[in-house]
Amino acid sequence: MKRFFPVILAVSILIACVVEIQTTTQQATVTSIPYVFQGNTTPDPVTYDIFGNRSQGLDSNRYNGYYNEFGNWIPGVVKAESQFLVMPDLVMGDAWGYGVGRGIHSFDMRGTIDGIIVPFCSEIGNYVWVKREGYEWEGAFRVVDCAARYDIYNVIVHRQEVVEVKQATAIAWNMWVNYGDYWGWNMRKVENVLVSKINPDCLPDDLEPVVLSEWFKDNVSFWETKEAGMQWEDDNPSGILTKNPEGIPFWRINGEWVSFPRNSKECN
């Protein structure tokens, strides 16, 4: 039995350290190690209730995976750290219209076109540029909101979303139009857009875009058990808190206030 002890210890350490937040006095970055529990990626058999509505499967424990309100399979309950992954510098996906029409953070918007929403809260306050097919780069936009933790998997994987645009940009892109008696959606999304965290004037020629939905599936982590997830909820009764001193967002994650890397509108 003694000769197996180091192996058991190593496995235990590996499982315990699924995602690590490295903190300093000024910044924090989220990093992944090789083992990440990626949930129950095999959907349960579809079942229906007595009214003929699709249910979330044979297992009602959401931590084992579930069907959301749109009938899409979600492999489990996403851990808080996955909401704060640092987005790659150049990503590809779809741009959706932002239904709420406002962001939760306010910043100095001088020198920007509009506010914009990306899935990851770690990017709030940063600048991004967007390129639609057949158009030049547009920006800078400033990130003012992010996806909710319960919705982030659906947003990125099923909607293929990389950004949501606010009303002014939706009008400029002919997404939100005036029908005379009312305003409404002409189209809810623009497909195959590029989003850059680097000023396009400085983009390296050999930088290939990352398909965000595929990257996220490789990096997202879920609670392995309901007990572990509920314990986190008990330890964080107010969820993830935020403050915005001097225009720099800080987030209280797992009991510590952390910030994330800031970018610039200029070429560095």
Coordinates of C-alpha atoms in Angstrom, one line a residue:
M1 CA 0.0 0.0 0.0
K2 CA 2.9 2.4 0.8
R3 CA 4.2 2.4 -2.8
F4 CA 0.8 3.7 -4.1
F5 CA 0.7 6.7 -1.7
P6 CA 2.7 9.1 -3.9
V7 CA 0.4 8.4 -6.8
I8 CA -2.8 8.9 -4.8
L9 CA -1.4 12.1 -3.3
A10 CA -0.5 13.4 -6.8
V11 CA -3.9 12.7 -8.2
S12 CA -5.5 14.4 -5.1
I13 CA -3.5 17.5 -5.6
L14 CA -4.3 17.6 -9.3
I15 CA -8.0 17.3 -8.8
A16 CA -8.0 19.9 -6.0
C17 CA -6.3 22.5 -8.3
V18 CA -8.6 22.6 -11.3
V19 CA -8.3 26.4 -11.8
E20 CA -5.8 28.7 -10.2
I21 CA -6.2 32.5 -9.7
Q22 CA -2.8 34.1 -9.4
T23 CA -3.1 37.4 -7.5
T24 CA -0.8 40.3 -7.1
T25 CA -1.5 43.7 -5.5
Q26 CA -2.5 45.1 -8.9
Q27 CA -3.6 42.3 -11.2
A28 CA -4.8 38.7 -11.4
T29 CA -4.8 36.3 -14.3
V30 CA -6.8 33.1 -14.6
T31 CA -4.9 30.1 -15.7
S32 CA -5.8 26.5 -16.4
I33 CA -3.8 23.4 -15.6
P34 CA -4.1 20.3 -17.8
Y35 CA -7.0 18.6 -15.9
V36 CA -10.3 20.5 -16.0
F37 CA -13.6 18.9 -15.2
Q38 CA -15.6 19.7 -18.3
G39 CA -19.0 18.4 -17.1
N40 CA -21.3 15.8 -18.5
T41 CA -20.8 16.5 -22.2
T42 CA -23.1 13.6 -23.2
P43 CA -26.7 14.8 -23.0
D44 CA -29.2 12.8 -21.1
P45 CA -32.0 11.2 -23.2
V46 CA -34.7 13.7 -23.9
T47 CA -37.8 13.3 -21.9
Y48 CA -41.1 15.1 -21.9
D49 CA -43.5 16.0 -19.2
I50 CA -47.3 15.2 -19.2
F51 CA -47.9 18.4 -21.3
G52 CA -45.4 17.4 -24.0
N53 CA -42.8 19.9 -22.9
R54 CA -39.1 18.9 -23.1
S55 CA -37.7 18.2 -19.6
Q56 CA -34.0 18.4 -18.6
G57 CA -33.6 14.6 -18.8
L58 CA -33.8 11.7 -16.5
D59 CA -31.6 13.4 -13.8
S60 CA -33.0 16.5 -12.2
N61 CA -29.6 17.4 -10.6
R62 CA -28.4 20.4 -12.6
Y63 CA -24.8 19.7 -11.6
N64 CA -24.9 16.6 -13.7
G65 CA -26.0 18.6 -16.8
Y66 CA -29.4 19.9 -17.9
Y67 CA -31.4 21.3 -20.8
N68 CA -31.9 25.1 -20.5
E69 CA -35.0 27.0 -21.4
F70 CA -34.0 26.9 -25.1
G71 CA -33.7 23.2 -25.2
N72 CA -29.8 23.3 -25.3
W73 CA -27.7 20.9 -23.3
I74 CA -25.6 22.5 -20.6
P75 CA -23.0 20.1 -19.2
G76 CA -23.3 21.3 -15.6
V77 CA -23.0 24.3 -13.3
V78 CA -20.1 26.6 -14.4
K79 CA -17.6 27.5 -11.8
A80 CA -17.0 31.2 -11.0
E81 CA -13.5 31.2 -12.4
S82 CA -14.8 30.4 -15.9
Q83 CA -16.7 33.7 -16.0
F84 CA -13.4 35.4 -15.6
L85 CA -11.2 33.6 -18.1
V86 CA -9.1 36.1 -20.0
M87 CA -10.3 36.1 -23.6
P88 CA -7.7 35.5 -26.4
D89 CA -6.5 38.6 -28.2
L90 CA -8.3 37.7 -31.5
V91 CA -11.5 35.7 -31.6
M92 CA -14.2 34.8 -34.1
G93 CA -17.9 34.2 -33.7
D94 CA -21.2 36.0 -33.9
A95 CA -22.3 39.5 -32.8
W96 CA -25.7 39.7 -31.2
G97 CA -28.0 42.6 -30.4
Y98 CA -28.0 43.4 -26.7
G99 CA -31.5 43.1 -25.5
V100 CA -31.2 45.1 -22.3
G101 CA -29.6 48.1 -23.9
R102 CA -27.3 49.3 -21.1
G103 CA -24.2 48.1 -19.4
I104 CA -23.6 47.6 -15.7
H105 CA -20.3 49.6 -15.6
S106 CA -19.7 53.3 -16.5
F107 CA -16.5 54.5 -18.0
D108 CA -15.0 57.4 -19.8
M109 CA -16.2 56.7 -23.3
R110 CA -14.2 59.5 -25.0
G111 CA -12.4 58.2 -28.1
T112 CA -14.7 55.2 -28.4
I113 CA -17.6 54.4 -30.7
D114 CA -19.9 52.7 -28.2
G115 CA -20.1 50.4 -25.3
I116 CA -20.0 46.7 -26.0
I117 CA -20.6 43.4 -24.2
V118 CA -18.2 40.3 -24.2
P119 CA -18.9 37.0 -22.4
F120 CA -16.1 37.4 -19.8
C121 CA -16.3 39.8 -16.9
S122 CA -12.5 39.9 -16.8
E123 CA -12.6 42.1 -19.9
I124 CA -14.9 44.8 -18.5
G125 CA -13.2 48.2 -18.9
N126 CA -11.0 47.0 -21.8
Y127 CA -11.2 48.1 -25.4
V128 CA -12.0 45.9 -28.4
W129 CA -12.3 46.3 -32.2
V130 CA -14.8 44.5 -34.4
K131 CA -14.6 43.5 -38.0
R132 CA -17.7 42.4 -39.9
E133 CA -17.3 40.4 -43.1
G134 CA -16.9 42.9 -46.0
Y135 CA -16.2 45.8 -43.7
E136 CA -13.2 47.5 -42.3
W137 CA -12.3 47.3 -38.6
E138 CA -14.6 49.4 -36.3
G139 CA -13.7 50.7 -32.9
A140 CA -12.6 51.2 -30.4
F141 CA -15.5 49.9 -28.3
R142 CA -15.3 49.8 -24.5
V143 CA -16.5 46.7 -22.7
V144 CA -19.2 47.6 -20.2
D145 CA -20.9 44.2 -19.4
C146 CA -20.5 40.4 -19.5
A147 CA -22.5 37.2 -19.5
A148 CA -24.1 35.9 -16.4
R149 CA -22.4 32.7 -15.0
Y150 CA -25.6 30.6 -15.4
D151 CA -25.8 31.7 -19.1
I152 CA -22.2 31.9 -20.2
Y153 CA -22.0 28.3 -21.7
N154 CA -25.2 28.9 -23.7
V155 CA -24.0 32.3 -24.9
I156 CA -20.6 31.1 -26.1
V157 CA -21.2 27.5 -27.2
H158 CA -24.8 27.5 -28.4
R159 CA -25.2 31.1 -29.6
Q160 CA -21.6 31.2 -30.9
E161 CA -21.4 34.7 -29.4
V162 CA -18.3 36.8 -29.1
V163 CA -19.9 40.2 -28.5
E164 CA -23.3 41.8 -28.0
V165 CA -23.7 45.3 -29.4
K166 CA -25.8 48.1 -27.8
Q167 CA -28.6 50.0 -29.5
A168 CA -26.6 52.7 -31.3
T169 CA -24.3 50.1 -33.0
A170 CA -27.3 47.9 -33.7
I171 CA -28.9 50.8 -35.6
A172 CA -25.7 51.6 -37.5
W173 CA -25.4 47.9 -38.5
N174 CA -29.1 47.8 -39.6
M175 CA -29.9 45.3 -36.9
W176 CA -32.4 47.5 -35.0
V177 CA -34.6 49.4 -37.5
N178 CA -37.5 51.8 -37.6
Y179 CA -40.6 50.1 -39.1
G180 CA -42.6 53.4 -38.9
D181 CA -44.9 52.7 -36.1
Y182 CA -42.3 50.9 -34.0
W183 CA -38.7 49.9 -33.7
G184 CA -37.7 46.2 -34.0
W185 CA -35.1 43.7 -34.9
N186 CA -34.3 43.4 -38.5
M187 CA -31.7 40.7 -37.5
R188 CA -30.6 39.6 -34.1
K189 CA -27.0 38.7 -35.0
V190 CA -24.2 39.3 -37.5
E191 CA -22.3 36.1 -38.2
N192 CA -18.6 35.5 -38.5
V193 CA -17.2 38.7 -37.0
L194 CA -13.7 39.1 -35.7
V195 CA -13.1 40.7 -32.3
S196 CA -9.6 42.0 -31.4
K197 CA -8.2 43.2 -28.1
I198 CA -5.3 44.7 -30.0
N199 CA -5.6 47.9 -32.0
P200 CA -5.9 46.6 -35.6
D201 CA -3.1 48.9 -36.7
C202 CA -0.8 46.8 -34.5
L203 CA -2.2 43.3 -35.2
P204 CA 0.6 40.8 -36.1
D205 CA 0.2 39.5 -39.6
D206 CA 0.6 35.9 -38.4
L207 CA -2.0 36.1 -35.6
E208 CA -4.7 33.6 -36.3
P209 CA -8.2 34.1 -34.9
V210 CA -9.5 31.7 -32.2
V211 CA -13.0 30.3 -32.6
L212 CA -14.2 31.3 -29.2
S213 CA -16.8 28.5 -28.8
E214 CA -14.2 25.8 -29.3
W215 CA -11.6 27.6 -27.0
F216 CA -14.2 27.9 -24.3
K217 CA -15.2 24.3 -24.4
D218 CA -11.5 23.4 -23.8
N219 CA -11.2 25.9 -20.9
V220 CA -14.5 26.0 -19.0
S221 CA -14.8 24.1 -15.7
F222 CA -17.8 22.9 -13.9
W223 CA -18.5 21.8 -10.3
E224 CA -17.9 18.1 -10.1
T225 CA -20.5 17.6 -7.4
K226 CA -23.6 19.3 -6.2
E227 CA -22.1 19.3 -2.6
A228 CA -19.0 21.3 -3.8
G229 CA -21.1 23.8 -5.7
M230 CA -23.5 24.3 -2.9
Q231 CA -20.6 24.8 -0.5
W232 CA -19.3 27.6 -2.7
E233 CA -22.7 29.2 -2.7
D234 CA -22.8 29.0 1.1
D235 CA -19.3 30.5 1.3
N236 CA -20.2 33.3 -1.1
P237 CA -23.8 34.3 -0.1
S238 CA -23.6 37.6 -2.1
G239 CA -22.1 35.9 -5.1
I240 CA -19.3 37.8 -6.9
L241 CA -19.1 41.4 -5.8
T242 CA -17.6 44.3 -7.9
K243 CA -16.2 47.7 -7.3
N244 CA -14.8 50.2 -9.7
P245 CA -12.3 52.6 -8.1
E246 CA -10.7 55.1 -10.5
G247 CA -12.2 53.3 -13.5
I248 CA -10.5 49.9 -12.8
P249 CA -12.9 47.0 -12.1
F250 CA -12.1 44.8 -9.1
W251 CA -14.0 41.6 -8.3
R252 CA -14.4 39.7 -5.1
I253 CA -13.9 36.1 -6.1
N254 CA -13.5 33.3 -3.5
G255 CA -13.0 35.9 -0.8
E256 CA -10.3 38.0 -2.5
W257 CA -10.5 41.3 -4.4
V258 CA -8.7 40.9 -7.7
S259 CA -8.3 42.8 -11.0
F260 CA -7.4 41.7 -14.4
P261 CA -5.0 42.8 -17.2
R262 CA -5.9 46.1 -18.8
N263 CA -5.3 46.9 -22.5
S264 CA -5.0 50.2 -24.4
K265 CA -6.4 51.9 -27.4
E266 CA -2.8 52.6 -28.5
C267 CA -0.2 50.3 -30.0
N268 CA 2.1 49.1 -27.2

